PDB file of C-alpha atoms in Angstrom:
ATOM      1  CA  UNK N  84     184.661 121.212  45.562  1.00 51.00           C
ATOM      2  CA  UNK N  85     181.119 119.596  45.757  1.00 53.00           C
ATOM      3  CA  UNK N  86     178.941 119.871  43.048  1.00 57.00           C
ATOM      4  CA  UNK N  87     181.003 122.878  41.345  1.00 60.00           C
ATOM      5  CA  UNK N  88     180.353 125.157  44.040  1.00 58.00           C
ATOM      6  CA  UNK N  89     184.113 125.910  45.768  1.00 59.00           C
ATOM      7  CA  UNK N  90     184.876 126.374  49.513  1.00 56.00           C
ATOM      8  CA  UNK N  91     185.678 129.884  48.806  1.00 51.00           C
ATOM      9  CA  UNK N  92     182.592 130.759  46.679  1.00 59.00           C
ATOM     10  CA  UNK N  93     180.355 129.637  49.891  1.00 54.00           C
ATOM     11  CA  UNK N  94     182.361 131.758  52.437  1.00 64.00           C
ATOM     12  CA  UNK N  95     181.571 134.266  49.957  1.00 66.00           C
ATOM     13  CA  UNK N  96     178.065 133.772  49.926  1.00 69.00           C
ATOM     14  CA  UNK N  97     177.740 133.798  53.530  1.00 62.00           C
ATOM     15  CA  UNK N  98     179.873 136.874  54.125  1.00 71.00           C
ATOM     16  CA  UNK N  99     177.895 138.770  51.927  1.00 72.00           C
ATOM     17  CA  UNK N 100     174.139 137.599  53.418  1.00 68.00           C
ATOM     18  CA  UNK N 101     175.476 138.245  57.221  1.00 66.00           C
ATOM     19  CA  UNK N 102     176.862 141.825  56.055  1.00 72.00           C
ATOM     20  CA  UNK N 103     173.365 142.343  54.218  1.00 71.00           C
ATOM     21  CA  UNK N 104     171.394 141.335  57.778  1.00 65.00           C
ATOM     22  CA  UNK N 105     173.785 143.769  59.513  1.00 66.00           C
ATOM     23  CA  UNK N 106     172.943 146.549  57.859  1.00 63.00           C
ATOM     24  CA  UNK N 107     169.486 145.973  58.167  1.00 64.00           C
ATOM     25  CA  UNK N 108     169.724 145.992  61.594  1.00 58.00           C
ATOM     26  CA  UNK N 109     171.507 149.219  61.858  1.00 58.00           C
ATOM     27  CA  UNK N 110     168.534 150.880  59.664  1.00 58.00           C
ATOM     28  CA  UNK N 111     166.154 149.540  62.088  1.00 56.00           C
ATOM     29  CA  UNK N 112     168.100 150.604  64.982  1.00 55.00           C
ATOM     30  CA  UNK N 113     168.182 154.208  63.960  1.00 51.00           C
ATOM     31  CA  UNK N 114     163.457 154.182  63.258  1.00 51.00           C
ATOM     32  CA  UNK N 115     163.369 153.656  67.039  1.00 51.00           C
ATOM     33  CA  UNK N 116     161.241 156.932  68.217  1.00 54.00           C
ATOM     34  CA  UNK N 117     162.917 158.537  70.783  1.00 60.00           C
ATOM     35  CA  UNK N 118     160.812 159.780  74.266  1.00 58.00           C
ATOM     36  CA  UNK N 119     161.295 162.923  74.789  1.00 58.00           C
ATOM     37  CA  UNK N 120     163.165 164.803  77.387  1.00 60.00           C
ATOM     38  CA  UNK N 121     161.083 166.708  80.388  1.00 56.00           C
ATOM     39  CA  UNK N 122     162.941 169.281  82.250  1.00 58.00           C
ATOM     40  CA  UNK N 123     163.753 168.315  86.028  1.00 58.00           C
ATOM     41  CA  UNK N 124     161.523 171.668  86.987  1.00 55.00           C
ATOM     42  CA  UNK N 125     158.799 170.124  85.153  1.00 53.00           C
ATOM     43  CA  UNK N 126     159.184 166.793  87.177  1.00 59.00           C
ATOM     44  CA  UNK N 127     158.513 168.143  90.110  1.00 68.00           C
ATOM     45  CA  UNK N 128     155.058 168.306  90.066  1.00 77.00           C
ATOM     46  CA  UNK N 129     153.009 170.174  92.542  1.00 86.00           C
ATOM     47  CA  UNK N 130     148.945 169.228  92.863  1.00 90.00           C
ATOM     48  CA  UNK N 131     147.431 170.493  95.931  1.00 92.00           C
ATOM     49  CA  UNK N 132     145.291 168.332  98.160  1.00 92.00           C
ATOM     50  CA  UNK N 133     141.976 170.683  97.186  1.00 94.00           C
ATOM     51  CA  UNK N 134     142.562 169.959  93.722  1.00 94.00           C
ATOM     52  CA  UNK N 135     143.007 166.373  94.248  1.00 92.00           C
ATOM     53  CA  UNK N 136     139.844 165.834  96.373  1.00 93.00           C
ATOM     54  CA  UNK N 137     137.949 168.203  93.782  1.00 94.00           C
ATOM     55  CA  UNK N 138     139.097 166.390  90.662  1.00 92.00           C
ATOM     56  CA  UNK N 139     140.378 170.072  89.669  1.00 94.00           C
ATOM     57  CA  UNK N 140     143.363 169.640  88.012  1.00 94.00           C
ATOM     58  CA  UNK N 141     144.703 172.205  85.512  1.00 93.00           C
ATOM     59  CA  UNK N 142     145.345 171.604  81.830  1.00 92.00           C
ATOM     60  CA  UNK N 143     149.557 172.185  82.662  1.00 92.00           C
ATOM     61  CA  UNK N 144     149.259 169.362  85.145  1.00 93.00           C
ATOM     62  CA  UNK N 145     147.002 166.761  83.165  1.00 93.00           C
ATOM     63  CA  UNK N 146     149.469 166.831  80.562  1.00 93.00           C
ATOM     64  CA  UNK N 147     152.685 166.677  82.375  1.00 92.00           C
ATOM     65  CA  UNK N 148     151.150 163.486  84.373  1.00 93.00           C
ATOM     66  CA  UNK N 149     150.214 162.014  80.654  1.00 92.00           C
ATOM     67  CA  UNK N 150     154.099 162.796  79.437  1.00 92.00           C
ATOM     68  CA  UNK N 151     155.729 161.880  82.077  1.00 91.00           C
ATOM     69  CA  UNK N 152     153.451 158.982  83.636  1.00 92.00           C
ATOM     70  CA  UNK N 153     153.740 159.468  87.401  1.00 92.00           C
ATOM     71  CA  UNK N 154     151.912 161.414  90.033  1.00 92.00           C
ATOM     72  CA  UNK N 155     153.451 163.558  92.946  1.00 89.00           C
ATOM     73  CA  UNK N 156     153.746 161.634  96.305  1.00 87.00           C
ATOM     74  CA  UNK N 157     150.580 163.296  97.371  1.00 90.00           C
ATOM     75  CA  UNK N 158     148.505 161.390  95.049  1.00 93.00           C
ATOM     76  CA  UNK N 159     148.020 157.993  93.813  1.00 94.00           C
ATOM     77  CA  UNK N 160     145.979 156.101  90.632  1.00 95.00           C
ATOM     78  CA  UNK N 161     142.973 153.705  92.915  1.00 94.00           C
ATOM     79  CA  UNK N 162     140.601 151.157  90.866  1.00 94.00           C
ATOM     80  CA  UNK N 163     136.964 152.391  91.241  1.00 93.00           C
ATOM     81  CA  UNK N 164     134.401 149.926  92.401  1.00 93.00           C
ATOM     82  CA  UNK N 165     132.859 150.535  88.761  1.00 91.00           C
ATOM     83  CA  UNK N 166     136.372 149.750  87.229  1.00 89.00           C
ATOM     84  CA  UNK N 167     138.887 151.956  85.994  1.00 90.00           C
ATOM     85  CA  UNK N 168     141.356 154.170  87.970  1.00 95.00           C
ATOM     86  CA  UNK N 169     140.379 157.666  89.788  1.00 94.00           C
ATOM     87  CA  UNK N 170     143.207 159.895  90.990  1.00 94.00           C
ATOM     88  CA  UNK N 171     142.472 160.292  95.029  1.00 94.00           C
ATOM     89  CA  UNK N 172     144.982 161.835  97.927  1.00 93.00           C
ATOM     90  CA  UNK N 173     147.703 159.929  99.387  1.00 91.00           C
ATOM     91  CA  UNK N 174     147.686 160.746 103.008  1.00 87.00           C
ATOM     92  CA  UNK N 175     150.145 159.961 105.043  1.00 86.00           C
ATOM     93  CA  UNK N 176     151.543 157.117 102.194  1.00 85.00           C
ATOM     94  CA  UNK N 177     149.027 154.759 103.393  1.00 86.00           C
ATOM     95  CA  UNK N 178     146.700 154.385 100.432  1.00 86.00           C
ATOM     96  CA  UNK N 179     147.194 151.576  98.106  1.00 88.00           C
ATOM     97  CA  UNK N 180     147.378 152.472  94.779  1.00 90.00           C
ATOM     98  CA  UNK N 181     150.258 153.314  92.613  1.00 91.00           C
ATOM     99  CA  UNK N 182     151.512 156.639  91.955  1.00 91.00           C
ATOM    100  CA  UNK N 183     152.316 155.594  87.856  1.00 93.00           C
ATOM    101  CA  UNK N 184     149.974 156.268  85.411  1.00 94.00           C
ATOM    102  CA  UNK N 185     148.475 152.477  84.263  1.00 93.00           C
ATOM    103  CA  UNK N 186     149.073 151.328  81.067  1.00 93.00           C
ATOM    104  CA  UNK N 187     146.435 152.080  78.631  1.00 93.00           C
ATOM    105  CA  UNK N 188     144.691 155.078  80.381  1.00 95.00           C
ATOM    106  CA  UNK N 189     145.856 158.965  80.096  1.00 94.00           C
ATOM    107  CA  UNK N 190     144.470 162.048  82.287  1.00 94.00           C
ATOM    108  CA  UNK N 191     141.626 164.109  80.794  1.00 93.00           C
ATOM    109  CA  UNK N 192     139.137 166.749  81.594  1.00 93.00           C
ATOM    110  CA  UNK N 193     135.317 166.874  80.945  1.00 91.00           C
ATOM    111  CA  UNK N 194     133.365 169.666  80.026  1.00 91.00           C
ATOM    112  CA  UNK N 195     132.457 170.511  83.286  1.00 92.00           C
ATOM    113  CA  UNK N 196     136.345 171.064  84.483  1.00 91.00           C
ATOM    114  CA  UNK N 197     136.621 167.322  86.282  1.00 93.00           C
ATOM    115  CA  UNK N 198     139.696 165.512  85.757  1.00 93.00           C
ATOM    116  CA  UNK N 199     139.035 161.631  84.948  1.00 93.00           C
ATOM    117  CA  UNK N 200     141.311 158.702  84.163  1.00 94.00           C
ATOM    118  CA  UNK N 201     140.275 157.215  80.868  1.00 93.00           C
ATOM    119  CA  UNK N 202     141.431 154.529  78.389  1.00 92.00           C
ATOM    120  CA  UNK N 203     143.732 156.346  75.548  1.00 92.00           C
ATOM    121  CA  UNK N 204     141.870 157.316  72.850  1.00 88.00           C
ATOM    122  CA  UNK N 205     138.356 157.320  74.727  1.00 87.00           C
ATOM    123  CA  UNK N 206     135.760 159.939  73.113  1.00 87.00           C
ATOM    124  CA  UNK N 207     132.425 160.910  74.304  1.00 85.00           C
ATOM    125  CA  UNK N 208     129.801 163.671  74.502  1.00 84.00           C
ATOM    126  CA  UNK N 209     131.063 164.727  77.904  1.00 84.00           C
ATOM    127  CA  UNK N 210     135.151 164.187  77.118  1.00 85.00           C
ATOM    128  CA  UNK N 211     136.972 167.443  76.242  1.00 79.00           C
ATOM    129  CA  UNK N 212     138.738 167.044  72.809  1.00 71.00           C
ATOM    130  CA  UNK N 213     142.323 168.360  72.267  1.00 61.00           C
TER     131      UNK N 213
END
């Protein structure tokens, strides 16, 4: 026993403050937001080399690229001399790029139809909203 406090009332002490952190990790564990699930015929995404070389793509596609962050093997992500990324075709798997979506930037359309490759949450006169 030093200064009044016992051996046992310690242990006790510490029991109690690990079993408190515990369960404050278990609450945590169970606010992680879970991604959600795409269907394998959704993952196989088709995009035609027209579309591609037109920046045509169609509302279906621009959002399954944004949830599931990849591009068909016919198409790759390229940095424009102007920066950012434009979506161009991948012939014969010799263009360097990369076929995931960069981090930071999601697939949209402009008023005119175009698909670009903008910075999430980018707004403008020109930017379709929704």
């Amino acid at each position: 026993m030093v200064l009044g406090i016992s051996e046992f009332d310690v242990e006790d002490t510490l029991d109690s403050m690990l079993n408190d952190m515990e369960s404050q990790k278990i609450q945590e564990k169970t606010s992680v937001q879970e991604i959600p699930k795409i269907k394998d015929e959704e993952k196989n995404l088709k995009i035609s080399r027209w579309q591609i070389f037109f920046n045509r793509l169609t509302e279906e596609q621009i959002k399954l690229i944004n949830d599931t962050g990849e591009l068909p093997s016919n198409a790759k992500f390229v940095t424009k001399i102007s920066g950012g990324y434009k979506i161009v075709n991948n012939w014969f798997n010799i263009r360097t790029g990369t076929c995931i979506l960069p981090f930071g930037y999601e697939v949209k359309r402009n008023i005119l139809g175009f698909t670009e490759v903008l910075p999430v949450g980018s707004k403008g006169l020109f930017i379709k909203h929704g």
